[in-house]
């Protein structure tokens, strides 16, 4: 039976590369993002893809998108909960309050809304079960300077992942987290230009191909539900994460 994955943030970057990798592997893929045009371009080129324009920060839109996916595919085997945003760095008393609100709304509330919709569907469907893969970040472990909002949401994702991994057991719902460091995407490209370090310096950092993240997600998604990768870190080998920064 052909498996079904929904990918949020599928219009660009890691989400797009992951969606394309799953299509290449023969999966049916629901493409979720705010911008409809890039999703429709992918869907037009791949019969197994479905464009689902949706703002993950809108709970009603999330429910509608998941319902449309189930109407098309019949079930949901995997959710890659990938959509996220970042805002300019700053000290906590200097960042605009709206930046905090927007970051929490997308990175935490949006991830929760999608996980909630997926979990409910996975409980109801027959055969029961599925897998939720949350995109954390290196920031789920250690912050960069001036990233209170982003880091707080990514730490919260870890707590949600562990709770879903526990609560999903009776229903054969596995939940894991992939923490990504310095993928070469539009969002990550600034790392190569130089970013603040913990010692106050500005330094360029190595990047890795985002396609490698897609391969890692495919591996996690392809495991039997009796096996779960609870936490995986995939990162540019020489980025300044392991060590004293």
mmCIF file of C-alpha atoms in Angstrom:
data_model
loop_
_atom_site.group_PDB
_atom_site.id
_atom_site.type_symbol
_atom_site.label_atom_id
_atom_site.label_comp_id
_atom_site.label_asym_id
_atom_site.label_seq_id
_atom_site.Cartn_x
_atom_site.Cartn_y
_atom_site.Cartn_z
ATOM 1 C CA UNK A 1 0.000 0.000 0.000
ATOM 2 C CA UNK A 2 1.358 3.423 -0.964
ATOM 3 C CA UNK A 3 2.114 5.481 2.115
ATOM 4 C CA UNK A 4 1.014 9.057 2.694
ATOM 5 C CA UNK A 5 2.990 11.906 4.253
ATOM 6 C CA UNK A 6 1.965 15.509 4.886
ATOM 7 C CA UNK A 7 4.816 18.019 4.836
ATOM 8 C CA UNK A 8 4.367 21.505 6.281
ATOM 9 C CA UNK A 9 6.494 24.359 5.035
ATOM 10 C CA UNK A 10 6.640 22.496 1.732
ATOM 11 C CA UNK A 11 6.986 25.510 -0.559
ATOM 12 C CA UNK A 12 10.732 25.996 -0.068
ATOM 13 C CA UNK A 13 13.892 24.828 1.647
ATOM 14 C CA UNK A 14 13.919 21.683 3.728
ATOM 15 C CA UNK A 15 10.181 21.161 3.331
ATOM 16 C CA UNK A 16 10.312 21.299 -0.458
ATOM 17 C CA UNK A 17 13.361 19.059 -0.702
ATOM 18 C CA UNK A 18 11.786 16.561 1.673
ATOM 19 C CA UNK A 19 8.505 16.499 -0.229
ATOM 20 C CA UNK A 20 10.345 15.896 -3.512
ATOM 21 C CA UNK A 21 12.429 13.108 -1.955
ATOM 22 C CA UNK A 22 9.317 11.307 -0.715
ATOM 23 C CA UNK A 23 7.662 11.666 -4.118
ATOM 24 C CA UNK A 24 10.783 10.180 -5.687
ATOM 25 C CA UNK A 25 10.498 7.276 -3.229
ATOM 26 C CA UNK A 26 6.918 6.591 -4.336
ATOM 27 C CA UNK A 27 4.988 8.152 -1.463
ATOM 28 C CA UNK A 28 1.842 10.238 -1.810
ATOM 29 C CA UNK A 29 2.562 13.698 -0.447
ATOM 30 C CA UNK A 30 0.310 16.436 0.888
ATOM 31 C CA UNK A 31 2.050 19.791 0.480
ATOM 32 C CA UNK A 32 1.193 22.367 3.137
ATOM 33 C CA UNK A 33 2.388 25.987 3.098
ATOM 34 C CA UNK A 34 0.957 29.483 2.937
ATOM 35 C CA UNK A 35 2.056 30.150 -0.659
ATOM 36 C CA UNK A 36 -0.109 28.195 -3.089
ATOM 37 C CA UNK A 37 1.870 28.737 -6.305
ATOM 38 C CA UNK A 38 5.027 26.747 -5.397
ATOM 39 C CA UNK A 39 2.860 23.891 -4.101
ATOM 40 C CA UNK A 40 0.790 23.817 -7.277
ATOM 41 C CA UNK A 41 3.968 23.698 -9.380
ATOM 42 C CA UNK A 42 5.116 20.587 -7.515
ATOM 43 C CA UNK A 43 1.676 18.989 -7.702
ATOM 44 C CA UNK A 44 1.427 19.656 -11.450
ATOM 45 C CA UNK A 45 4.661 17.759 -12.008
ATOM 46 C CA UNK A 46 3.904 14.868 -9.648
ATOM 47 C CA UNK A 47 0.581 12.959 -9.728
ATOM 48 C CA UNK A 48 1.161 11.740 -6.166
ATOM 49 C CA UNK A 49 1.250 15.261 -4.729
ATOM 50 C CA UNK A 50 -1.618 17.388 -3.430
ATOM 51 C CA UNK A 51 -1.274 21.163 -2.927
ATOM 52 C CA UNK A 52 -2.861 22.297 0.336
ATOM 53 C CA UNK A 53 -2.416 26.048 0.753
ATOM 54 C CA UNK A 54 -2.702 26.622 4.488
ATOM 55 C CA UNK A 55 -1.360 28.893 7.207
ATOM 56 C CA UNK A 56 -0.389 26.512 10.020
ATOM 57 C CA UNK A 57 -0.993 29.324 12.505
ATOM 58 C CA UNK A 58 -4.728 29.168 11.675
ATOM 59 C CA UNK A 59 -6.283 26.146 13.438
ATOM 60 C CA UNK A 60 -9.389 26.121 11.223
ATOM 61 C CA UNK A 61 -7.247 26.165 8.082
ATOM 62 C CA UNK A 62 -5.170 23.278 9.458
ATOM 63 C CA UNK A 63 -8.264 21.172 10.110
ATOM 64 C CA UNK A 64 -9.526 21.886 6.593
ATOM 65 C CA UNK A 65 -6.192 20.982 4.994
ATOM 66 C CA UNK A 66 -5.939 17.697 6.865
ATOM 67 C CA UNK A 67 -9.539 16.840 5.980
ATOM 68 C CA UNK A 68 -8.790 17.522 2.307
ATOM 69 C CA UNK A 69 -5.726 15.284 2.482
ATOM 70 C CA UNK A 70 -7.713 12.426 3.998
ATOM 71 C CA UNK A 71 -10.451 12.894 1.400
ATOM 72 C CA UNK A 72 -7.823 12.504 -1.348
ATOM 73 C CA UNK A 73 -5.527 9.852 0.140
ATOM 74 C CA UNK A 74 -7.752 8.009 2.636
ATOM 75 C CA UNK A 75 -5.303 8.166 5.540
ATOM 76 C CA UNK A 76 -2.172 9.849 6.930
ATOM 77 C CA UNK A 77 0.852 7.692 7.684
ATOM 78 C CA UNK A 78 3.372 10.416 8.510
ATOM 79 C CA UNK A 79 3.384 14.125 9.321
ATOM 80 C CA UNK A 80 6.619 16.049 8.880
ATOM 81 C CA UNK A 81 5.910 19.048 11.092
ATOM 82 C CA UNK A 82 8.445 21.346 9.482
ATOM 83 C CA UNK A 83 7.011 24.861 9.074
ATOM 84 C CA UNK A 84 8.795 27.543 11.067
ATOM 85 C CA UNK A 85 9.974 31.145 11.037
ATOM 86 C CA UNK A 86 12.773 33.174 12.562
ATOM 87 C CA UNK A 87 12.978 36.893 13.225
ATOM 88 C CA UNK A 88 15.972 39.260 13.531
ATOM 89 C CA UNK A 89 18.118 38.674 16.612
ATOM 90 C CA UNK A 90 17.970 41.048 19.570
ATOM 91 C CA UNK A 91 18.027 41.199 23.324
ATOM 92 C CA UNK A 92 14.762 40.338 25.018
ATOM 93 C CA UNK A 93 13.991 43.960 25.934
ATOM 94 C CA UNK A 94 14.715 45.136 22.388
ATOM 95 C CA UNK A 95 12.884 42.686 20.139
ATOM 96 C CA UNK A 96 9.404 43.776 19.020
ATOM 97 C CA UNK A 97 6.674 42.013 20.969
ATOM 98 C CA UNK A 98 5.020 41.117 17.674
ATOM 99 C CA UNK A 99 8.121 39.123 16.706
ATOM 100 C CA UNK A 100 7.697 37.029 19.860
ATOM 101 C CA UNK A 101 3.981 36.538 19.207
ATOM 102 C CA UNK A 102 4.491 35.608 15.537
ATOM 103 C CA UNK A 103 7.300 33.158 16.312
ATOM 104 C CA UNK A 104 5.317 31.388 19.012
ATOM 105 C CA UNK A 105 2.236 31.291 16.799
ATOM 106 C CA UNK A 106 4.000 29.538 13.918
ATOM 107 C CA UNK A 107 6.793 27.541 15.546
ATOM 108 C CA UNK A 108 4.856 26.253 18.544
ATOM 109 C CA UNK A 109 1.114 26.792 18.102
ATOM 110 C CA UNK A 110 1.212 25.910 14.400
ATOM 111 C CA UNK A 111 3.212 22.778 15.119
ATOM 112 C CA UNK A 112 0.713 21.876 17.852
ATOM 113 C CA UNK A 113 -2.292 22.435 15.552
ATOM 114 C CA UNK A 114 -0.813 20.138 12.899
ATOM 115 C CA UNK A 115 0.237 17.477 15.393
ATOM 116 C CA UNK A 116 -3.243 17.579 16.918
ATOM 117 C CA UNK A 117 -4.920 17.072 13.538
ATOM 118 C CA UNK A 118 -2.537 14.257 12.594
ATOM 119 C CA UNK A 119 -2.831 12.504 15.956
ATOM 120 C CA UNK A 120 -6.628 12.548 15.769
ATOM 121 C CA UNK A 121 -6.661 11.121 12.257
ATOM 122 C CA UNK A 122 -4.113 8.451 13.128
ATOM 123 C CA UNK A 123 -6.247 7.341 16.064
ATOM 124 C CA UNK A 124 -9.383 7.106 13.907
ATOM 125 C CA UNK A 125 -8.019 5.426 10.799
ATOM 126 C CA UNK A 126 -7.795 1.704 10.121
ATOM 127 C CA UNK A 127 -5.236 0.307 10.444
ATOM 128 C CA UNK A 128 -4.633 2.625 13.346
ATOM 129 C CA UNK A 129 -1.395 4.493 13.858
ATOM 130 C CA UNK A 130 1.190 6.648 12.158
ATOM 131 C CA UNK A 131 4.248 8.777 12.797
ATOM 132 C CA UNK A 132 4.801 12.448 13.593
ATOM 133 C CA UNK A 133 8.256 13.915 12.928
ATOM 134 C CA UNK A 134 8.782 17.361 14.427
ATOM 135 C CA UNK A 135 11.447 19.718 13.122
ATOM 136 C CA UNK A 136 13.284 20.960 16.173
ATOM 137 C CA UNK A 137 16.637 22.634 15.668
ATOM 138 C CA UNK A 138 20.108 22.829 17.112
ATOM 139 C CA UNK A 139 18.391 25.631 19.048
ATOM 140 C CA UNK A 140 16.389 22.960 20.871
ATOM 141 C CA UNK A 141 19.696 22.209 22.615
ATOM 142 C CA UNK A 142 21.683 25.457 22.684
ATOM 143 C CA UNK A 143 20.740 29.039 21.807
ATOM 144 C CA UNK A 144 22.397 31.484 19.519
ATOM 145 C CA UNK A 145 22.863 35.008 20.888
ATOM 146 C CA UNK A 146 19.723 37.124 20.809
ATOM 147 C CA UNK A 147 17.226 34.395 19.883
ATOM 148 C CA UNK A 148 14.888 34.240 22.874
ATOM 149 C CA UNK A 149 11.718 33.623 20.858
ATOM 150 C CA UNK A 150 13.133 31.063 18.427
ATOM 151 C CA UNK A 151 15.033 29.155 21.096
ATOM 152 C CA UNK A 152 12.067 29.076 23.482
ATOM 153 C CA UNK A 153 9.788 27.634 20.815
ATOM 154 C CA UNK A 154 12.319 24.984 19.804
ATOM 155 C CA UNK A 155 12.831 23.872 23.406
ATOM 156 C CA UNK A 156 9.045 23.633 23.674
ATOM 157 C CA UNK A 157 8.938 21.430 20.571
ATOM 158 C CA UNK A 158 11.118 18.906 22.417
ATOM 159 C CA UNK A 159 8.633 18.743 25.276
ATOM 160 C CA UNK A 160 5.745 18.273 22.881
ATOM 161 C CA UNK A 161 7.632 15.568 20.975
ATOM 162 C CA UNK A 162 8.292 13.568 24.130
ATOM 163 C CA UNK A 163 4.687 13.914 25.293
ATOM 164 C CA UNK A 164 3.322 12.732 21.947
ATOM 165 C CA UNK A 165 5.789 9.840 21.921
ATOM 166 C CA UNK A 166 4.339 8.787 25.278
ATOM 167 C CA UNK A 167 0.662 9.507 24.587
ATOM 168 C CA UNK A 168 0.800 7.861 21.167
ATOM 169 C CA UNK A 169 1.853 4.440 22.444
ATOM 170 C CA UNK A 170 -1.656 2.974 22.920
ATOM 171 C CA UNK A 171 -2.557 3.959 19.344
ATOM 172 C CA UNK A 172 0.616 2.914 17.500
ATOM 173 C CA UNK A 173 1.507 6.561 16.946
ATOM 174 C CA UNK A 174 5.258 7.182 17.056
ATOM 175 C CA UNK A 175 6.700 10.666 17.453
ATOM 176 C CA UNK A 176 10.283 11.777 16.954
ATOM 177 C CA UNK A 177 12.251 14.959 16.452
ATOM 178 C CA UNK A 178 14.932 15.920 13.968
ATOM 179 C CA UNK A 179 17.231 18.741 15.041
ATOM 180 C CA UNK A 180 18.840 20.395 12.041
ATOM 181 C CA UNK A 181 21.968 22.520 12.000
ATOM 182 C CA UNK A 182 22.976 24.787 9.126
ATOM 183 C CA UNK A 183 21.166 23.419 6.092
ATOM 184 C CA UNK A 184 21.837 25.336 2.890
ATOM 185 C CA UNK A 185 18.415 26.910 2.407
ATOM 186 C CA UNK A 186 17.175 30.462 1.988
ATOM 187 C CA UNK A 187 16.652 30.645 5.759
ATOM 188 C CA UNK A 188 20.014 29.056 6.536
ATOM 189 C CA UNK A 189 22.147 30.842 3.949
ATOM 190 C CA UNK A 190 22.895 33.720 6.327
ATOM 191 C CA UNK A 191 25.164 31.352 8.286
ATOM 192 C CA UNK A 192 27.689 31.341 5.445
ATOM 193 C CA UNK A 193 27.813 35.155 5.461
ATOM 194 C CA UNK A 194 28.743 35.426 9.128
ATOM 195 C CA UNK A 195 26.626 35.234 12.284
ATOM 196 C CA UNK A 196 27.193 36.247 15.929
ATOM 197 C CA UNK A 197 29.031 33.747 18.123
ATOM 198 C CA UNK A 198 28.907 33.267 21.879
ATOM 199 C CA UNK A 199 32.279 35.027 22.278
ATOM 200 C CA UNK A 200 30.956 38.170 20.598
ATOM 201 C CA UNK A 201 32.662 37.605 17.252
ATOM 202 C CA UNK A 202 31.021 37.335 13.853
ATOM 203 C CA UNK A 203 32.022 34.258 11.881
ATOM 204 C CA UNK A 204 30.883 32.371 8.813
ATOM 205 C CA UNK A 205 29.744 28.815 9.472
ATOM 206 C CA UNK A 206 29.783 25.692 7.269
ATOM 207 C CA UNK A 207 26.550 24.515 5.646
ATOM 208 C CA UNK A 208 25.276 21.107 4.578
ATOM 209 C CA UNK A 209 23.014 20.207 1.664
ATOM 210 C CA UNK A 210 19.346 20.290 2.638
ATOM 211 C CA UNK A 211 18.854 17.109 0.606
ATOM 212 C CA UNK A 212 20.723 15.292 3.389
ATOM 213 C CA UNK A 213 17.999 16.345 5.808
ATOM 214 C CA UNK A 214 15.401 14.935 3.430
ATOM 215 C CA UNK A 215 17.239 11.598 3.431
ATOM 216 C CA UNK A 216 17.255 11.566 7.224
ATOM 217 C CA UNK A 217 13.529 12.282 7.395
ATOM 218 C CA UNK A 218 12.864 9.518 4.861
ATOM 219 C CA UNK A 219 14.819 7.100 7.034
ATOM 220 C CA UNK A 220 12.830 8.041 10.143
ATOM 221 C CA UNK A 221 9.539 7.792 8.254
ATOM 222 C CA UNK A 222 10.336 4.416 6.712
ATOM 223 C CA UNK A 223 10.886 2.582 9.987
ATOM 224 C CA UNK A 224 8.202 0.169 11.231
ATOM 225 C CA UNK A 225 5.971 1.665 13.929
ATOM 226 C CA UNK A 226 7.585 -0.700 16.418
ATOM 227 C CA UNK A 227 10.773 1.396 16.028
ATOM 228 C CA UNK A 228 11.131 5.112 16.670
ATOM 229 C CA UNK A 229 13.939 7.621 16.311
ATOM 230 C CA UNK A 230 13.013 9.807 19.264
ATOM 231 C CA UNK A 231 15.750 12.345 18.602
ATOM 232 C CA UNK A 232 18.145 12.819 15.701
ATOM 233 C CA UNK A 233 20.622 15.635 15.160
ATOM 234 C CA UNK A 234 21.777 16.166 11.571
ATOM 235 C CA UNK A 235 24.216 19.011 11.104
ATOM 236 C CA UNK A 236 27.038 20.477 9.094
ATOM 237 C CA UNK A 237 29.978 18.516 10.468
ATOM 238 C CA UNK A 238 32.179 21.503 11.282
ATOM 239 C CA UNK A 239 29.575 23.966 12.537
ATOM 240 C CA UNK A 240 30.299 25.392 16.010
ATOM 241 C CA UNK A 241 27.847 23.384 18.069
ATOM 242 C CA UNK A 242 29.843 20.689 19.850
ATOM 243 C CA UNK A 243 32.301 22.457 22.115
ATOM 244 C CA UNK A 244 32.431 25.681 24.068
ATOM 245 C CA UNK A 245 31.392 27.939 21.221
#
